[in-house]
CSV table of C-alpha atoms and ligand atoms in Angstrom, one decimal:
chain,number,residue,atom,x,y,z
D,1,UNK,CA,62.8,137.0,76.5
D,2,UNK,CA,66.5,136.2,76.0
D,3,UNK,CA,68.1,133.4,78.1
D,4,UNK,CA,71.2,131.3,78.1
D,5,UNK,CA,70.4,127.7,77.7
D,6,UNK,CA,72.5,124.6,78.7
D,7,UNK,CA,72.2,122.2,75.7
D,8,UNK,CA,74.4,119.3,77.0
D,9,UNK,CA,78.1,118.9,78.0
D,10,UNK,CA,80.0,121.5,76.1
D,11,UNK,CA,77.2,123.2,74.6
D,12,UNK,CA,75.2,126.4,75.4
D,13,UNK,CA,73.3,129.1,73.4
D,14,UNK,CA,71.5,132.5,74.0
D,15,UNK,CA,68.1,131.6,72.8
D,16,UNK,CA,64.6,133.2,72.8
D,17,UNK,CA,62.4,131.8,75.5
D,18,UNK,CA,58.8,132.3,76.8
D,19,UNK,CA,58.6,134.5,79.9
D,20,UNK,CA,58.3,132.4,83.1
D,21,UNK,CA,54.7,132.5,84.6
D,22,UNK,CA,53.7,131.9,88.5
D,23,UNK,CA,53.3,128.3,88.9
D,24,UNK,CA,52.6,128.1,92.8
D,25,UNK,CA,51.1,130.7,95.0
D,26,UNK,CA,54.5,131.3,96.7
D,27,UNK,CA,56.4,132.3,93.6
D,28,UNK,CA,57.5,135.6,92.4
D,29,UNK,CA,58.7,136.6,89.0
D,30,UNK,CA,61.9,138.8,89.0
D,31,UNK,CA,63.0,140.9,86.1
D,32,UNK,CA,66.9,140.4,86.3
D,33,UNK,CA,68.9,143.6,86.1
D,34,UNK,CA,72.4,142.1,86.7
D,35,UNK,CA,73.6,138.5,87.0
D,36,UNK,CA,77.0,136.7,86.9
D,37,UNK,CA,78.6,133.4,86.1
D,38,UNK,CA,79.9,131.0,88.7
D,39,UNK,CA,82.6,128.3,88.6
D,40,UNK,CA,79.6,125.9,89.1
D,41,UNK,CA,78.1,126.9,85.7
D,42,UNK,CA,81.3,125.7,84.2
D,43,UNK,CA,81.1,122.4,86.1
D,44,UNK,CA,77.6,122.0,84.5
D,45,UNK,CA,78.9,122.8,81.0
D,46,UNK,CA,81.5,120.2,81.6
D,47,UNK,CA,78.7,117.8,82.3
D,48,UNK,CA,79.9,117.3,86.0
D,49,UNK,CA,76.3,118.0,87.3
D,50,UNK,CA,73.9,115.3,86.3
D,51,UNK,CA,71.0,116.9,87.9
D,52,UNK,CA,71.0,119.8,85.4
D,53,UNK,CA,69.3,118.6,82.2
D,54,UNK,CA,69.8,119.9,78.7
D,55,UNK,CA,67.4,122.7,77.9
D,56,UNK,CA,67.9,124.4,81.3
D,57,UNK,CA,68.4,128.3,81.8
D,58,UNK,CA,71.6,128.5,83.7
D,59,UNK,CA,72.5,131.0,86.4
D,60,UNK,CA,71.7,131.1,90.2
D,61,UNK,CA,73.0,134.7,90.9
D,62,UNK,CA,71.6,138.0,90.4
D,63,UNK,CA,69.8,141.1,91.4
D,64,UNK,CA,66.5,142.6,90.0
D,65,UNK,CA,63.1,143.9,90.3
D,66,UNK,CA,59.9,141.9,91.4
D,67,UNK,CA,57.6,141.8,88.4
D,68,UNK,CA,54.7,139.8,89.6
D,69,UNK,CA,53.9,137.9,92.8
D,70,UNK,CA,51.7,134.6,93.6
D,71,UNK,CA,48.7,135.3,96.0
D,72,UNK,CA,50.5,133.9,99.1
D,73,UNK,CA,53.6,136.1,98.8
D,74,UNK,CA,53.5,138.7,101.5
D,75,UNK,CA,57.1,140.2,102.0
D,76,UNK,CA,57.4,141.5,98.5
D,77,UNK,CA,55.5,143.5,96.0
D,78,UNK,CA,55.9,144.4,92.3
D,79,UNK,CA,58.6,147.3,91.8
D,80,UNK,CA,60.7,146.0,95.0
D,81,UNK,CA,64.4,145.7,94.3
D,82,UNK,CA,65.6,142.3,95.3
D,83,UNK,CA,68.7,140.2,95.8
D,84,UNK,CA,68.3,136.6,94.4
D,85,UNK,CA,69.6,133.9,96.9
D,86,UNK,CA,71.3,130.9,95.1
D,87,UNK,CA,69.5,128.9,97.7
D,88,UNK,CA,65.8,128.6,97.7
D,89,UNK,CA,64.2,127.9,101.1
D,90,UNK,CA,60.5,127.1,102.1
D,91,UNK,CA,61.2,128.2,105.6
D,92,UNK,CA,59.1,125.4,107.0
D,93,UNK,CA,60.6,122.0,106.3
D,94,UNK,CA,62.8,120.2,109.0
D,95,UNK,CA,66.0,121.5,107.4
D,96,UNK,CA,64.8,124.9,107.0
D,97,UNK,CA,63.7,125.1,110.5
D,98,UNK,CA,67.3,124.4,111.8
D,99,UNK,CA,68.6,127.1,109.1
D,100,UNK,CA,70.0,124.3,106.8
D,101,UNK,CA,68.3,125.8,103.7
D,102,UNK,CA,70.7,124.1,101.5
D,103,UNK,CA,68.8,120.8,102.0
D,104,UNK,CA,65.2,122.5,102.0
D,105,UNK,CA,63.0,119.5,101.0
D,106,UNK,CA,61.4,121.5,98.1
D,107,UNK,CA,64.2,124.2,97.5
D,108,UNK,CA,68.0,124.2,98.1
D,109,UNK,CA,70.2,124.6,95.1
D,110,UNK,CA,67.6,124.4,92.4
D,111,UNK,CA,68.0,127.6,90.4
D,112,UNK,CA,69.9,127.0,87.2
D,113,UNK,CA,70.0,123.5,88.0
D,114,UNK,CA,66.7,121.6,88.4
D,115,UNK,CA,64.6,124.7,87.4
D,116,UNK,CA,65.4,127.7,85.2
D,117,UNK,CA,67.9,130.2,86.3
D,118,UNK,CA,68.9,133.8,86.4
D,119,UNK,CA,71.1,134.3,83.2
D,120,UNK,CA,67.9,135.5,81.4
D,121,UNK,CA,65.5,138.6,81.4
D,122,UNK,CA,63.2,137.1,83.8
D,123,UNK,CA,63.3,134.2,86.4
D,124,UNK,CA,60.6,132.4,88.5
D,125,UNK,CA,61.5,132.3,92.3
D,126,UNK,CA,59.9,129.7,94.3
D,127,UNK,CA,59.2,130.3,98.0
D,128,UNK,CA,59.8,134.0,97.2
D,129,UNK,CA,59.2,135.3,100.7
D,130,UNK,CA,62.1,133.4,102.2
D,131,UNK,CA,64.3,133.1,99.2
D,132,UNK,CA,64.6,136.9,98.2
D,133,UNK,CA,66.3,139.8,100.0
D,134,UNK,CA,65.2,143.4,99.9
D,135,UNK,CA,67.8,145.6,98.5
D,136,UNK,CA,68.2,148.8,100.8
D,137,UNK,CA,67.8,152.1,99.2
D,138,UNK,CA,71.1,153.5,97.6
D,139,UNK,CA,72.8,150.1,97.8
D,140,UNK,CA,75.4,149.3,95.0
D,141,UNK,CA,73.4,146.5,93.0
D,142,UNK,CA,76.7,145.3,91.2
D,143,UNK,CA,78.4,144.7,94.5
D,144,UNK,CA,75.4,142.8,95.8
D,145,UNK,CA,75.4,140.4,93.0
D,146,UNK,CA,78.4,138.9,94.8
D,147,UNK,CA,76.1,138.2,97.9
D,148,UNK,CA,73.8,135.7,95.9
D,149,UNK,CA,76.5,132.8,96.2
D,150,UNK,CA,80.2,133.7,96.5
D,151,UNK,CA,80.2,135.7,99.7
D,152,UNK,CA,77.9,133.4,101.9
D,153,UNK,CA,79.6,130.4,100.5
D,154,UNK,CA,83.1,131.6,101.4
D,155,UNK,CA,82.1,132.9,104.7
D,156,UNK,CA,79.8,130.0,105.9
D,157,UNK,CA,81.6,127.0,104.5
D,158,UNK,CA,85.3,128.4,104.7
D,159,UNK,CA,85.3,131.1,107.6
D,160,UNK,CA,82.6,130.0,110.0
D,161,UNK,CA,83.0,126.3,109.6
D,162,UNK,CA,86.9,126.9,109.8
D,163,UNK,CA,86.5,128.6,113.2
D,164,UNK,CA,88.8,131.6,112.1
D,165,UNK,CA,89.6,133.5,115.3
D,166,UNK,CA,91.6,136.8,116.2
D,167,UNK,CA,95.3,135.9,116.2
D,168,UNK,CA,94.9,132.6,114.4
D,169,UNK,CA,96.9,131.4,111.3
D,170,UNK,CA,94.8,130.7,108.2
D,171,UNK,CA,95.7,129.1,105.0
D,172,UNK,CA,93.2,129.5,102.0
D,173,UNK,CA,94.0,126.9,99.3
D,174,UNK,CA,92.7,128.4,95.8
D,175,UNK,CA,92.6,132.1,95.2
D,176,UNK,CA,89.7,132.1,92.7
D,177,UNK,CA,86.5,134.2,93.4
D,178,UNK,CA,85.5,131.8,96.4
D,179,UNK,CA,88.9,131.8,98.1
D,180,UNK,CA,89.4,135.4,97.6
D,181,UNK,CA,85.8,136.0,99.3
D,182,UNK,CA,87.0,133.8,102.0
D,183,UNK,CA,90.2,136.2,102.3
D,184,UNK,CA,87.9,139.2,102.7
D,185,UNK,CA,85.4,137.7,105.1
D,186,UNK,CA,88.0,136.0,107.3
D,187,UNK,CA,89.4,139.5,108.1
D,188,UNK,CA,86.1,140.2,110.1
D,189,UNK,CA,87.9,138.1,112.7
D,190,UNK,CA,91.4,139.6,112.7
D,191,UNK,CA,93.4,136.4,112.1
D,192,UNK,CA,97.3,137.0,112.5
D,193,UNK,CA,98.3,135.3,109.3
D,194,UNK,CA,96.6,134.7,106.0
D,195,UNK,CA,98.3,132.6,103.7
D,196,UNK,CA,96.9,132.3,100.1
D,197,UNK,CA,98.0,129.4,98.0
D,198,UNK,CA,97.3,129.1,94.2
D,199,UNK,CA,98.9,128.3,90.9
D,200,UNK,CA,98.2,131.6,89.3
D,201,UNK,CA,100.7,134.2,90.1
D,202,UNK,CA,98.1,137.0,89.1
D,203,UNK,CA,95.5,135.6,91.6
D,204,UNK,CA,98.2,135.6,94.3
D,205,UNK,CA,99.0,139.3,93.5
D,206,UNK,CA,95.3,140.1,93.9
D,207,UNK,CA,95.3,138.0,97.2
D,208,UNK,CA,98.0,140.1,98.6
D,209,UNK,CA,96.1,143.2,97.6
D,210,UNK,CA,93.0,141.8,99.4
D,211,UNK,CA,95.1,141.3,102.7
D,212,UNK,CA,97.0,138.0,102.4
D,213,UNK,CA,100.0,138.3,104.7
D,214,UNK,CA,101.8,135.6,102.5
D,215,UNK,CA,101.3,133.8,99.3
D,216,UNK,CA,102.5,130.5,98.2
D,217,UNK,CA,102.6,129.4,94.4
D,218,UNK,CA,101.9,125.6,94.8
D,219,UNK,CA,103.2,124.9,91.1
D,220,UNK,CA,106.6,123.7,92.4
D,221,UNK,CA,104.9,120.9,94.1
D,222,UNK,CA,106.3,121.9,97.8
D,223,UNK,CA,103.5,124.2,99.1
D,224,UNK,CA,103.3,122.2,102.3
D,225,UNK,CA,107.0,122.8,103.1
D,226,UNK,CA,106.6,126.6,102.4
D,227,UNK,CA,103.6,126.8,104.7
D,228,UNK,CA,105.4,124.9,107.3
D,229,UNK,CA,108.3,127.2,107.0
D,230,UNK,CA,106.1,130.3,107.2
D,231,UNK,CA,104.6,128.8,110.4
D,232,UNK,CA,107.7,127.9,112.2
D,233,UNK,CA,106.9,124.3,111.5
D,234,UNK,CA,103.6,124.3,113.3
D,235,UNK,CA,101.0,124.5,110.5
D,236,UNK,CA,97.9,126.6,110.2
D,237,UNK,CA,94.8,126.6,112.6
D,238,UNK,CA,92.4,126.9,109.7
D,239,UNK,CA,93.0,125.4,106.2
D,240,UNK,CA,90.2,126.4,103.8
D,241,UNK,CA,90.0,124.3,100.7
D,242,UNK,CA,88.7,126.3,97.8
D,243,UNK,CA,89.6,124.3,94.7
D,244,UNK,CA,87.9,120.9,94.8
D,245,UNK,CA,90.5,118.6,93.6
D,246,UNK,CA,92.4,115.7,95.6
D,247,UNK,CA,95.7,117.5,95.8
D,248,UNK,CA,94.3,120.5,97.5
D,249,UNK,CA,92.3,118.5,100.0
D,250,UNK,CA,95.5,116.5,100.7
D,251,UNK,CA,97.5,119.8,101.1
D,252,UNK,CA,95.1,121.0,103.7
D,253,UNK,CA,95.8,117.6,105.6
D,254,UNK,CA,99.6,118.3,105.4
D,255,UNK,CA,99.5,121.7,106.7
D,256,UNK,CA,96.7,121.7,109.5
D,257,UNK,CA,98.2,122.2,113.0
D,258,UNK,CA,97.3,120.1,116.1
D,259,UNK,CA,93.8,121.1,117.1
D,260,UNK,CA,93.2,122.7,113.7
D,261,UNK,CA,90.2,122.7,111.3
D,262,UNK,CA,90.1,121.8,107.6
D,263,UNK,CA,87.0,123.6,106.1
D,264,UNK,CA,86.3,122.0,102.8
D,265,UNK,CA,84.4,124.4,100.3
D,266,UNK,CA,85.5,123.0,96.9
D,267,UNK,CA,82.9,120.8,94.9
D,268,UNK,CA,84.8,117.4,94.6
D,269,UNK,CA,84.2,115.1,91.5
D,270,UNK,CA,86.4,112.3,92.6
D,271,UNK,CA,87.7,110.7,95.9
D,272,UNK,CA,90.2,112.2,98.0
D,273,UNK,CA,92.8,110.5,100.3
D,274,UNK,CA,92.1,110.9,104.0
D,275,UNK,CA,95.4,110.3,106.0
D,276,UNK,CA,94.0,109.1,109.3
D,277,UNK,CA,97.3,107.2,109.8
D,278,UNK,CA,98.8,110.6,110.6
D,279,UNK,CA,95.8,112.7,111.5
D,280,UNK,CA,94.1,110.3,114.1
D,281,UNK,CA,96.1,111.8,117.0
D,282,UNK,CA,96.2,115.4,115.7
D,283,UNK,CA,92.7,116.5,117.3
D,284,UNK,CA,91.6,118.2,114.1
D,285,UNK,CA,88.2,118.8,112.7
D,286,UNK,CA,87.1,118.3,109.1
D,287,UNK,CA,83.9,120.1,107.9
D,288,UNK,CA,81.9,120.0,104.5
D,289,UNK,CA,78.9,122.5,103.8
D,290,UNK,CA,76.7,123.2,100.8
D,291,UNK,CA,76.2,126.9,101.3
D,292,UNK,CA,73.0,127.8,103.3
D,293,UNK,CA,72.9,131.6,102.6
D,294,UNK,CA,71.8,132.1,106.3
D,295,UNK,CA,74.5,134.7,106.5
D,296,UNK,CA,73.2,136.9,103.6
D,297,UNK,CA,71.3,139.5,105.7
D,298,UNK,CA,74.3,140.0,107.9
D,299,UNK,CA,76.7,140.2,104.8
D,300,UNK,CA,74.2,142.8,103.3
D,301,UNK,CA,74.7,145.0,106.4
D,302,UNK,CA,78.4,144.8,106.2
D,303,UNK,CA,78.4,145.9,102.6
D,304,UNK,CA,76.1,148.7,103.4
D,305,UNK,CA,78.4,149.9,106.2
D,306,UNK,CA,81.4,149.6,104.0
D,307,UNK,CA,83.0,147.0,106.2
D,308,UNK,CA,83.0,144.6,103.1
D,309,UNK,CA,83.8,145.7,99.5
D,310,UNK,CA,82.8,142.7,97.2
D,311,UNK,CA,83.0,144.9,94.1
D,312,UNK,CA,86.7,144.3,94.3
D,313,UNK,CA,85.8,140.9,92.9
D,314,UNK,CA,84.3,142.2,89.5
D,315,UNK,CA,86.9,142.5,86.7
D,316,UNK,CA,84.6,142.4,83.5
D,317,UNK,CA,81.1,143.7,82.5
D,318,UNK,CA,79.0,142.4,79.4
D,319,UNK,CA,75.5,143.0,78.2
D,320,UNK,CA,73.1,139.9,78.1
D,321,UNK,CA,73.4,139.9,74.2
D,322,UNK,CA,77.2,139.1,74.6
D,323,UNK,CA,76.9,136.6,77.5
D,324,UNK,CA,78.7,133.9,75.2
D,325,UNK,CA,81.7,136.3,75.3
D,326,UNK,CA,81.3,136.5,79.2
D,327,UNK,CA,81.4,132.8,79.4
D,328,UNK,CA,84.6,132.8,77.2
D,329,UNK,CA,86.4,135.5,79.2
D,330,UNK,CA,85.4,133.8,82.5
D,331,UNK,CA,86.3,130.3,81.2
D,332,UNK,CA,89.9,131.5,80.3
D,333,UNK,CA,90.6,133.2,83.6
D,334,UNK,CA,94.2,132.2,83.6
D,335,UNK,CA,94.8,134.2,80.4
D,336,UNK,CA,92.1,137.0,80.8
D,337,UNK,CA,92.8,137.5,84.5
D,338,UNK,CA,88.9,137.6,85.0
D,339,UNK,CA,87.5,137.0,88.5
D,340,UNK,CA,83.8,137.8,88.6
D,341,UNK,CA,82.0,139.1,85.3
D,342,UNK,CA,78.9,141.2,85.6
D,343,UNK,CA,76.1,140.6,83.1
D,344,UNK,CA,73.6,143.2,82.5
D,345,UNK,CA,70.1,142.2,81.2
B,401,NAD,N1,80.3,124.4,98.9
B,401,NAD,C1,79.6,125.1,98.2
B,401,NAD,O1,78.4,125.3,98.6
B,401,NAD,C2,80.1,125.9,97.2
B,401,NAD,C3,79.3,126.7,96.4
B,401,NAD,C4,79.9,127.4,95.3
B,401,NAD,C5,81.0,127.1,94.7
B,401,NAD,N2,81.9,126.0,95.3
B,401,NAD,C6,83.1,125.5,94.9
B,401,NAD,O2,84.2,126.3,95.4
B,401,NAD,C7,85.2,126.0,94.5
B,401,NAD,C8,86.0,127.5,94.2
B,401,NAD,O3,85.2,128.2,93.4
B,401,NAD,P1,85.8,129.2,92.5
B,401,NAD,O4,84.6,130.0,91.7
B,401,NAD,O5,86.6,130.1,93.3
B,401,NAD,O6,86.7,128.4,91.6
B,401,NAD,P2,88.1,128.7,90.6
B,401,NAD,O7,88.3,127.6,89.6
B,401,NAD,O8,87.8,130.1,89.9
B,401,NAD,O9,89.2,128.8,91.4
B,401,NAD,C9,90.0,127.8,91.9
B,401,NAD,C10,91.4,128.3,92.2
B,401,NAD,O10,92.2,127.1,92.5
B,401,NAD,C11,93.4,127.2,92.0
B,401,NAD,N3,93.9,125.9,91.9
B,401,NAD,C12,93.7,124.8,91.0
B,401,NAD,N4,94.5,123.7,91.4
B,401,NAD,C13,95.1,124.2,92.3
B,401,NAD,C14,96.2,123.4,93.0
B,401,NAD,N5,96.5,122.2,92.8
B,401,NAD,N6,96.7,124.0,94.1
B,401,NAD,C15,96.4,125.4,94.4
B,401,NAD,N7,95.5,126.1,93.6
B,401,NAD,C16,94.9,125.4,92.7
B,401,NAD,C17,93.2,127.8,90.4
B,401,NAD,O11,94.3,128.3,89.9
B,401,NAD,C18,92.1,128.8,90.7
B,401,NAD,O12,92.5,130.2,91.0
B,401,NAD,C19,84.9,125.2,93.4
B,401,NAD,O13,85.1,123.9,93.5
B,401,NAD,C20,83.4,125.6,93.3
B,401,NAD,O14,82.6,124.5,92.6
B,401,NAD,C21,81.3,125.3,96.6
B,402,ZN,ZN1,77.7,129.3,92.4
B,403,ZN,ZN1,62.5,124.1,103.5
C-alpha cells in the first residue's frame, strides 16, 4: 500500500509499505477513504515531537471502512463505515474510566506518533471498540474528517475548558483551523462577543464569515490595547490560546477580565511568562488539556442535524498520490490561503 513516511526532521516521502496486520485481539484494520493533515504533522516534520521516530507513517485523522477485526472486537464488523479518533482509548484504565482518554495508559495520542497513522491506504486501529465511531447513514464523510481531531480539540480544550457562556465575551487568539473550529463551536453557547485575533488578514476575513463579531490583526503589536478598547476596558471572560507561542499566551494574560478563564489549546515548545505579579488578585483560571475526544459522539450529532458545518474548514482536495503537494499547500497557508486539505486514498 502507499503511505506517507516521516524520514526525520524536514524529510518525508510517499512510499510503498506492507499492509498492516492485526497485532492484538482488540485491533481493527481500517481502509482509509479520506484523511487530512494537521498542524501537529508539521510540528513532527520540524523535529518538535521526539516520540515520533523516523520511518513512521504520519496522520491521526480520517474516515474509512473496517476491513478486518480482531477476535475481541464486538462493536464493529468488516464493511462498517467509521470515523477514526486521533486519540486511542482502552476504555478500562484509570484515565479512561474518568473519560481522560488522552492519557490512556495503552493509548492516547499514538496514531501517527508512536504507531503508524492514517496517511496511508490502510491503518491498524488499537482498542477499536472504543477508538472508532460508526458513521451514520447518509453522513458527509468529508465533513466528518474534521471530527477526528480539530473539532473536539477546539471544543474541549477551548470552549468547554474556557467556560464560554451565553452573553459572555470571548477572544480567540489564532484563527487557524483550530481557532476557527473554536469560533464555530463557541456559538453553541451564544456568547455576546467573539473576537478573533491573528496576523493573517485572510484568516481574519474567514473568521468574520464564521461569526466573529470583531477581528484584530496582532501584527502591529497592540492587540491587547485593541481588545481592551473593544471591551470598554474590561477584557474578555474567555481567552482561548490557539497558536502555541509565548507571545500569544501572554496576550491572553493581558486581555483576560477579572474572574475570566484562559483556555490554552496551543502546543508549546518553549516556556511562556506567567505574570502572577498582576494576575494573583484577578480571580482567573488557567486551563490546559490534550484533547480527549469525549465529545466526538455529541459533535457527530450536531453535524448530522446541521447545527455545525465543519466542511467550511476544507479548502483543498488531493489524491493520495499527490500528498506531497497537499503538504506543500498546507505548509504554505499564508500564501495558499489553505485551511484543511482533504486527501483521498
Ligand atoms: N491541545 C491539543 O490537544 C491540541 C490538538 C491539536 C492541535 N493543537 C495545537 O493547536 C494550535 C493551533 O492549531 P492550528 O492547526 O490551528 O495551527 P495553525 O498554525 O494553522 O494556526 C495558528 C494561527 O496562529 C496565527 N498566529 C501565529 N502567531 C501569532 C501571533 N503572534 N498572534 C496572533 N496570531 C498568531 C497564525 O497566523 C495562524 O493563523 C497548534 O499549536 C497545534 O499544535 C493542540
Ligand atoms: Zn492533530
Ligand atoms: Zn485507557
